[in-house]
GROMACS .gro file of C-alpha atoms in nm:
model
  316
    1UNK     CA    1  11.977  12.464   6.522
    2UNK     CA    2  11.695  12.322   6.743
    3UNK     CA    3  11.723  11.936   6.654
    4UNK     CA    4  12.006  11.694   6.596
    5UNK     CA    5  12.150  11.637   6.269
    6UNK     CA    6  12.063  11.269   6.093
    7UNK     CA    7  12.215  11.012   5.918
    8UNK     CA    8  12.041  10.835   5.673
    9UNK     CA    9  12.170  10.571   5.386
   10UNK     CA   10  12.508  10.764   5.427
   11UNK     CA   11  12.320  11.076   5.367
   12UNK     CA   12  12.356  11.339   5.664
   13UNK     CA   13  12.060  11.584   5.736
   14UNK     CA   14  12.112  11.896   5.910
   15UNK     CA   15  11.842  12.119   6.021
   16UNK     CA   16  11.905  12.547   6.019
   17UNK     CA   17  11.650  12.769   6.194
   18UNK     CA   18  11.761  13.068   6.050
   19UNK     CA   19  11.424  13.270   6.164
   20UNK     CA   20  11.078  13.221   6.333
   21UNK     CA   21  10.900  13.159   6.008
   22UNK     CA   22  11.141  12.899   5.837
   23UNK     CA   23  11.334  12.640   5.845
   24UNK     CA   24  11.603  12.489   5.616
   25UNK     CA   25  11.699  12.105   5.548
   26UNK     CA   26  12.064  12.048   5.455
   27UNK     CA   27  12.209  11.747   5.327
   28UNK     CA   28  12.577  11.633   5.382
   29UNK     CA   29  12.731  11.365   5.130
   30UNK     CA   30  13.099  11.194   5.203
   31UNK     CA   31  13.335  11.327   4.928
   32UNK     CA   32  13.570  11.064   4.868
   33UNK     CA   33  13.846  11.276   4.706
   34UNK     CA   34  13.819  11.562   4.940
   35UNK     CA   35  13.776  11.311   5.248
   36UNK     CA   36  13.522  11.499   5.408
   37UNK     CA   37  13.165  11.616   5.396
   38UNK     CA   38  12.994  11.821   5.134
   39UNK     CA   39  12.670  12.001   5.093
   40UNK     CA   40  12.460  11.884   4.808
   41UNK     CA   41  12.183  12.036   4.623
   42UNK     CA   42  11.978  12.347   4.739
   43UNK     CA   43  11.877  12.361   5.120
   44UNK     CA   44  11.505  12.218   5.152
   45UNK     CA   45  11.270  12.469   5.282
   46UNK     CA   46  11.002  12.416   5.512
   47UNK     CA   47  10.755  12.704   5.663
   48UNK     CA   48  10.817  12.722   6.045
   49UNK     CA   49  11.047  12.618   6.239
   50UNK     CA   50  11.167  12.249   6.264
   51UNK     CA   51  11.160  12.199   6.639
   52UNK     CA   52  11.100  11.869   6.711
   53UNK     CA   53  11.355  11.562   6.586
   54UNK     CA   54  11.297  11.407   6.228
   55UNK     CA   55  11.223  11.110   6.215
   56UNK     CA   56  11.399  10.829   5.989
   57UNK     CA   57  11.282  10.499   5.888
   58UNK     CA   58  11.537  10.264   5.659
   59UNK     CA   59  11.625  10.529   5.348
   60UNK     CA   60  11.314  10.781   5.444
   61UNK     CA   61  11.275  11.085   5.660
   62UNK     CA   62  11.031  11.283   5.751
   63UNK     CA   63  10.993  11.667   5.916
   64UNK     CA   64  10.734  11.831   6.100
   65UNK     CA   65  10.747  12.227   6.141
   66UNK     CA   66  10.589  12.428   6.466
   67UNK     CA   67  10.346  12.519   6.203
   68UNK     CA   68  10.222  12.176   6.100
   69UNK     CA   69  10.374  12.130   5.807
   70UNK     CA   70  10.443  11.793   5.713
   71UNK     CA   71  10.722  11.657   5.455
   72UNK     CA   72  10.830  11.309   5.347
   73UNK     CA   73  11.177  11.267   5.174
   74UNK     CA   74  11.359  10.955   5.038
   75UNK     CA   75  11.742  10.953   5.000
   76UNK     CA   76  11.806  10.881   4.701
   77UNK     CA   77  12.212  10.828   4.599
   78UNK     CA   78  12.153  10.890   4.220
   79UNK     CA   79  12.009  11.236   4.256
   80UNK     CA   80  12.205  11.493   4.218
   81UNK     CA   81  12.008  11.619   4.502
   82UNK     CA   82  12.096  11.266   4.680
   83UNK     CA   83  11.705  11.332   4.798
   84UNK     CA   84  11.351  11.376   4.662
   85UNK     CA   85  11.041  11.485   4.825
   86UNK     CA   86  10.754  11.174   4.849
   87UNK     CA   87  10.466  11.366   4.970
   88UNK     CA   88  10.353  11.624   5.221
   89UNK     CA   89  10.135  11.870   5.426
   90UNK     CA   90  10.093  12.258   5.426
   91UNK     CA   91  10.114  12.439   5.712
   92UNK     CA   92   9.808  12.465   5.879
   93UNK     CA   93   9.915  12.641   6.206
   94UNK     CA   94   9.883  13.029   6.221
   95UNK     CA   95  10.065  13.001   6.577
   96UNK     CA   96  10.360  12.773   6.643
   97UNK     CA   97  10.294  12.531   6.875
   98UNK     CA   98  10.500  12.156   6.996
   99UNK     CA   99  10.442  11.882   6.711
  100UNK     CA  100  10.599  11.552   6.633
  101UNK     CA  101  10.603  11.249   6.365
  102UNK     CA  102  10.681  10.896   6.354
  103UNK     CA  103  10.763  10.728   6.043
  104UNK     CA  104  10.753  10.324   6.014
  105UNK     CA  105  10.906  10.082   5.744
  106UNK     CA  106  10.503   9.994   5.625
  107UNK     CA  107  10.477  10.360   5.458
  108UNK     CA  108  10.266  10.467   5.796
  109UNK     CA  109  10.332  10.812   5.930
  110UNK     CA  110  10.188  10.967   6.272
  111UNK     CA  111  10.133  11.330   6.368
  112UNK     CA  112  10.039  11.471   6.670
  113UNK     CA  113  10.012  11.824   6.664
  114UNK     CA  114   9.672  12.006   6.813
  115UNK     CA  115   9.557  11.603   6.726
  116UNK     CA  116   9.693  11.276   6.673
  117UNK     CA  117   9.680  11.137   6.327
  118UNK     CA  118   9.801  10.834   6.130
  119UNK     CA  119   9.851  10.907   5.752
  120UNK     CA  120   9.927  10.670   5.481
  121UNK     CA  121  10.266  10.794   5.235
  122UNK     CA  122  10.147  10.709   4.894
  123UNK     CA  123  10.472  10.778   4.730
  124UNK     CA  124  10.321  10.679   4.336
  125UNK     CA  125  10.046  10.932   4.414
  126UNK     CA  126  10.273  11.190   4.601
  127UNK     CA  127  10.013  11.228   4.904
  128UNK     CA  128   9.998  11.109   5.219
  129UNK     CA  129   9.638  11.007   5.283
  130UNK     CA  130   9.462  11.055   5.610
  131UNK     CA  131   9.356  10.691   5.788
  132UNK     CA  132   9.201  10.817   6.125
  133UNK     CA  133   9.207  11.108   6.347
  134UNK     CA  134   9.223  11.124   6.776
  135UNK     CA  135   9.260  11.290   7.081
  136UNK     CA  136   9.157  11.601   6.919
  137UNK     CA  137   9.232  11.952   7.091
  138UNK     CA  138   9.491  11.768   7.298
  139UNK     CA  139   9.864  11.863   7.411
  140UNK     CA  140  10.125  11.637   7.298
  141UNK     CA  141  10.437  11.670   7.530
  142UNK     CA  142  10.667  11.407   7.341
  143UNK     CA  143  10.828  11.237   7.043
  144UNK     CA  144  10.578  10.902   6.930
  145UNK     CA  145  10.742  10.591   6.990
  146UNK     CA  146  10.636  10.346   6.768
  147UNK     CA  147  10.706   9.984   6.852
  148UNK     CA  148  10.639   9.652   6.699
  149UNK     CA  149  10.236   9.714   6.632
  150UNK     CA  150  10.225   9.984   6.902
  151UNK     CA  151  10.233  10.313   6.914
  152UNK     CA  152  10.374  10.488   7.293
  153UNK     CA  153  10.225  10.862   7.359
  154UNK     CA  154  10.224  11.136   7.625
  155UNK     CA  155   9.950  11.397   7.594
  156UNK     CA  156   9.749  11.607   7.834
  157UNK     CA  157   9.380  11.693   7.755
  158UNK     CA  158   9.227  12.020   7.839
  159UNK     CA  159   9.012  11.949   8.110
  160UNK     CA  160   9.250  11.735   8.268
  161UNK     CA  161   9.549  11.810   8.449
  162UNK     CA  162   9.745  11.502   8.470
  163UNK     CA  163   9.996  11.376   8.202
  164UNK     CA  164   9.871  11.035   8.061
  165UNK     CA  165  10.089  10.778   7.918
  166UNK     CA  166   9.938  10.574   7.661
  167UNK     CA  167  10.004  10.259   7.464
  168UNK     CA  168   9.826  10.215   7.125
  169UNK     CA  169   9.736   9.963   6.863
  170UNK     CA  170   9.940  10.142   6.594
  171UNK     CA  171   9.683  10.104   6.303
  172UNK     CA  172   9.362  10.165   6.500
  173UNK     CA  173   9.436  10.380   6.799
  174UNK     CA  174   9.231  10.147   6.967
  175UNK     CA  175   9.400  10.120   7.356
  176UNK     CA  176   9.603   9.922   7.519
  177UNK     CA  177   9.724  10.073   7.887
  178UNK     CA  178   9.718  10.419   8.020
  179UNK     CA  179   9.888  10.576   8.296
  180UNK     CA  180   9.858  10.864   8.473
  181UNK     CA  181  10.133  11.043   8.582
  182UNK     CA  182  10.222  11.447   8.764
  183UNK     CA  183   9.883  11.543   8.870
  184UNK     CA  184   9.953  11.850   9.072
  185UNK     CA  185   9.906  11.884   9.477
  186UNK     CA  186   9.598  12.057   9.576
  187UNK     CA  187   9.612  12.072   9.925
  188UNK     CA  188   9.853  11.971  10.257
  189UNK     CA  189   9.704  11.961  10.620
  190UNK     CA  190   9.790  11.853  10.908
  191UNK     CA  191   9.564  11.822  11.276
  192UNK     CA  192   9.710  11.736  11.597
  193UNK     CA  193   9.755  11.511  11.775
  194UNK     CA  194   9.740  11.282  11.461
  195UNK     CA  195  10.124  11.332  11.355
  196UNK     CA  196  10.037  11.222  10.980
  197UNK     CA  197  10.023  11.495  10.714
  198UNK     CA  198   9.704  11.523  10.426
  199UNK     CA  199   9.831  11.519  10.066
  200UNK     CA  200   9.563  11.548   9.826
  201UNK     CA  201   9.620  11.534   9.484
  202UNK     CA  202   9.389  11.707   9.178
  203UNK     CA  203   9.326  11.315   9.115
  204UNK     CA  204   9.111  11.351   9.411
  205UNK     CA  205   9.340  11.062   9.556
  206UNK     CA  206   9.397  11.136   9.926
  207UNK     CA  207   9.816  11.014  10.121
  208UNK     CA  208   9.826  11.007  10.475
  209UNK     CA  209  10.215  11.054  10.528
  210UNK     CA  210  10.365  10.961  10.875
  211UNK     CA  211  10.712  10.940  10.967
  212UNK     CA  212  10.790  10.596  10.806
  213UNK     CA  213  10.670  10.753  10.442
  214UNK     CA  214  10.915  11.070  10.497
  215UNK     CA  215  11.204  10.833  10.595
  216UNK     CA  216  11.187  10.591  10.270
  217UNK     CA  217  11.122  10.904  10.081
  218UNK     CA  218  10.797  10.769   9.901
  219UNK     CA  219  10.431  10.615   9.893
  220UNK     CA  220  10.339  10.463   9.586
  221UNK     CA  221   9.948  10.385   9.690
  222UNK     CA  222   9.704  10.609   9.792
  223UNK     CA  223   9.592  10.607  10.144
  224UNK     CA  224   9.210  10.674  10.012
  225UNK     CA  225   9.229  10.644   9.652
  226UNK     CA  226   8.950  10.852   9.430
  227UNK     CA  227   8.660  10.593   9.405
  228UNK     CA  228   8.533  10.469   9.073
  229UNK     CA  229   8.758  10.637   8.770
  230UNK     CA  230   8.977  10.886   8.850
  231UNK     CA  231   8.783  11.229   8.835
  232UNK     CA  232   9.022  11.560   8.837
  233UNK     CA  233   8.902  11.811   9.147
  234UNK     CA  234   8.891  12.185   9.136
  235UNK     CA  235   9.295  12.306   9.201
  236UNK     CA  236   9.159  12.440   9.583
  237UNK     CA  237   9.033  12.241   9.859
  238UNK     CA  238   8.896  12.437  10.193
  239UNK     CA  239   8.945  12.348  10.550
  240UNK     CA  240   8.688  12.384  10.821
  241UNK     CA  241   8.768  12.699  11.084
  242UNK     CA  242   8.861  12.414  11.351
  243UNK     CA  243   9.105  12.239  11.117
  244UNK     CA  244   8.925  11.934  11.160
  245UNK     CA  245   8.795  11.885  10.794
  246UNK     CA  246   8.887  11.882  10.470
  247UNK     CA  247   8.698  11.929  10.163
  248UNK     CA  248   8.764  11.927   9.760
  249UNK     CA  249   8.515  11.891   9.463
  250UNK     CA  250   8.528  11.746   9.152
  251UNK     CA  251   8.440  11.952   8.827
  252UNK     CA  252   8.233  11.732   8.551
  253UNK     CA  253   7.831  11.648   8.499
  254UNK     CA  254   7.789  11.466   8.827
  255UNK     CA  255   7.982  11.698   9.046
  256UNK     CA  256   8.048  11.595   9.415
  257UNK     CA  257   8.183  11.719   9.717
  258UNK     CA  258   8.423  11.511   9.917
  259UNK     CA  259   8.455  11.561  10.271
  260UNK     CA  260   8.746  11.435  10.505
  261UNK     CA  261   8.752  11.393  10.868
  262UNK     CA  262   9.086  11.394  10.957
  263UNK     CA  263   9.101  11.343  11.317
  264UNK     CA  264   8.943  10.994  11.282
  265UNK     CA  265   9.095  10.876  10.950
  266UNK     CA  266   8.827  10.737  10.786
  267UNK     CA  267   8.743  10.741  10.445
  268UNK     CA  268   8.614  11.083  10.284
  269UNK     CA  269   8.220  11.102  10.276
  270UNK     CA  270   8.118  11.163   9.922
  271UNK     CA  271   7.816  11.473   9.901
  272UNK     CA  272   7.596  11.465   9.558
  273UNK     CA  273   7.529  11.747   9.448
  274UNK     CA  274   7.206  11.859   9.224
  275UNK     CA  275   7.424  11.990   8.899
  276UNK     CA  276   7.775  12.085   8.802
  277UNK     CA  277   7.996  12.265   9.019
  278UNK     CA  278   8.108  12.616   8.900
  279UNK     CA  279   8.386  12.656   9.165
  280UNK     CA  280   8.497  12.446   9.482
  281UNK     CA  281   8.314  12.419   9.747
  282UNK     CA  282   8.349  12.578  10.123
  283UNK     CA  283   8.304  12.422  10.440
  284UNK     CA  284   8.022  12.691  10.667
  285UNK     CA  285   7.940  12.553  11.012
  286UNK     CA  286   7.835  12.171  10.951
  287UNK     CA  287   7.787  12.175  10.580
  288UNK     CA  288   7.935  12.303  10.304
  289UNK     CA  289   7.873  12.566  10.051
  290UNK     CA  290   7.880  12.535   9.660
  291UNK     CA  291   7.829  12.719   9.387
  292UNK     CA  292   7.645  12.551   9.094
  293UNK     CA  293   7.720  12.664   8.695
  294UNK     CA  294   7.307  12.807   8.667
  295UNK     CA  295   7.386  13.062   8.890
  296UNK     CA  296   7.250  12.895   9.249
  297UNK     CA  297   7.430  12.843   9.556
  298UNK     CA  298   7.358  12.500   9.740
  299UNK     CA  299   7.405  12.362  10.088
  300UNK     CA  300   7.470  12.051  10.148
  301UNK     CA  301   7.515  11.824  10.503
  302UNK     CA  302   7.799  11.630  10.549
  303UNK     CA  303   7.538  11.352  10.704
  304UNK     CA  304   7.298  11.361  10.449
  305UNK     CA  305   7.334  11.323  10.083
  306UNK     CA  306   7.034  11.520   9.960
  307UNK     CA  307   7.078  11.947   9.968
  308UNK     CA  308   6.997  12.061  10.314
  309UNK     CA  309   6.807  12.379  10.194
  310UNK     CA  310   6.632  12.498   9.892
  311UNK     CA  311   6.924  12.634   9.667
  312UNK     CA  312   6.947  13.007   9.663
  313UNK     CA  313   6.934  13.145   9.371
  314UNK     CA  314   7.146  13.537   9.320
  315UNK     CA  315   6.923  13.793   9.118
  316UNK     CA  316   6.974  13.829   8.734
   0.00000   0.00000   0.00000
C-alpha cells in the first residue's frame, strides 16, 4: 500500500501494490447487517503501480499509475460493483516514473506526468479528450492543487535547477505567479579582513552574510541579486590564487562571466562573452579563462568587455 485509502459517496477505495507492474483498486461498502465493511465486486486493475494519491471529486475518482495510466471511475450505489469505469488512458510509460491527477466537479482532469495536461472526461463517449498540453519534458515533484479557477504546481525543468512554484489559470495554463524556490549553493568564500562570508547561489544571486544575518538565522534578499531574469550558473564558481575574486558563469545563448571583487564589495562586473559557455570559467592572472561549446578557448579582461585575445582554437 503506497497511498491512502478514500472515501467516496460512502464508498471506500483501497489501493494494493501487490508487485512492480500492477496495481489493484478495492472497494469497501458498509454492511448494515454485519455492521462492518465489505469488499464488493472484483478488485480494479490498473498496469503499474498506483503511487501517487487518487484523487476524488463529489461521487468520482480518478487513478494515475507510475506508468501513466489514467482511469476515471464513478461510484455508483446501484451497481453491484457500487462503481463503473467513465473513461481512461493506457499506459504509456515503459519506466515508472512520479505522476499525479486532479479531478474537478466541471468533468476537467489534469495530469502531469513527463508533461502537464488538462483532459476533458466525456463520460457519454467514454474518453477523456485532450484540451492542451505544457511544460513538456518537465519533473513534477507534487500533487496539483486545483483551486477556484486555478490550478497550484511544483515542477523542475531540465536545464534548470531550481524548484518553481506556479499558479495557473486552470483552463488555459496561461500564468499567474511563479516562484522560485531551493536553488542549490554553488560557492562560499570568505577574504579577510572583511568578516562577511560569499554565498552564491546557482541563481547567480550573490548574500553577503555578517554576524547580524548568522544571529537572526536568515536573509531573505539578496545582497547582489542576478540582474535582469534570473539565469541558472554552471554548479562551480573559481576563486582567484589571492582569494580576492570570485567568478561564476551562466550556461544559455548569451553566456557571461560574472566577476566579484570581494574585498571592496561592489557589485559583480558582468564579462560578455562571444558564444555559449561549455563549462565555467577560471580566473588566470587578470582575466579569466573560458571554454566556448565550438571547441575555442577565450580570454576575457575583467576591465574590458570585449575578448582580450583572439580565441584559441584546440586542433580537430
Amino acid at each position: 500500500m503506497l497511498v491512502p485509502p478514500v472515501a467516496a459517496l460512502n464508498q471506500l477505495l483501497f489501493v494494493e501494490s501487490p508487485a512492480d507492474d500492477h496495481s489493484l483498486i478495492h472497494v469497501f461498502s458498509h454492511d448494515e447487517k454485519a455492521k462492518r465493511l465489505v469488499t464488493v465486486g472484483r478488485p480494479l486493475r490498473l498496469k503499474g503501480r498506483i503511487a501517487t494519491p487518487l484523487s476524488v471529486s463529489s461521487g468520482r475518482v480518478a487513478a494515475i499509475t507510475d506508468l501513466a495510466q489514467v482511469e476515471v471511475y464513478e461510484i455508483d450505489a446501484s451497481s453491484p460493483d457500487r462503481i463503473r469505469r467513465l473513461a481512461g488512458l493506457e499506459a504509456s510509460e515503459s519506466s515508472p516514473l512520479l505522476t499525479f491527477c486532479a479531478l474537478d466537479r466541471k468533468n476537467q482532469l489534469w495530469v502531469s506526468s513527463r508533461r502537464r495536461s488538462l483532459y476533458e472526461v466525456q463520460a457519454a463517449l467514454s474518453q477523456l479528450t485532450p484540451r492542451w498540453t505544457e511544460n513538456q519534458d518537465d519533473e513534477f515533484v507534487s500533487p496539483l492543487q486545483v483551486i477556484g479557477d486555478s490550478t497550484i504546481q511544483v515542477r523542475r525543468r531540465a536545464t534548470f535547477p531550481a524548484a518553481l512554484v506556479e499558479a495557473v489559470v486552470a483552463k488555459s495554463a496561461e500564468p499567474i505567479w511563479t516562484t522560485q524556490l531551493a536553488f542549490p549553493i554553488v560557492a562560499l568564500a570568505a577574504t579577510e579582513p572583511n568578516a562577511a562570508v560569499q554565498v552564491l547561489a546557482q541563481s547567480g544571486n550573490l548574500f553577503s552574510l555578517d554576524d547580524g544575518d548568522f544571529r537572526a538565522r536568515q536573509k531573505d534578499k539578496p545582497t547582489f541579486p542576478a540582474s535582469g531574469k534570473s539565469t541558472p550558473i554552471f554548479a562551480a564558481a573559481t576563486r582567484s590564487a589571492d582569494g580576492q575574486w570570485l567568478a561564476w558563469t551562466e550556461f544559455g545563448a548569451a553566456s557571461r562571466v560574472l566577476v566579484h571583487d570581494m574585498k571592496a564589495g561592489q557589485p559583480p562586473t558582468a564579462l560578455s562573452l562571444p558564444g555559449r559557455a561549455a563549462a565555467p570559467a577560471v580566473i588566470v592572472g587578470n582575466g579569466v579563462v573560458v571554454p566556448m561549446v565550438d571547441g575555442s578557448v577565450t580570454f576575457v579582461s575583467p576591465t574590458a568587455s570585449d575578448p582580450k585575445t583572439a580565441p584559441f582554437m584546440p586542433p580537430v
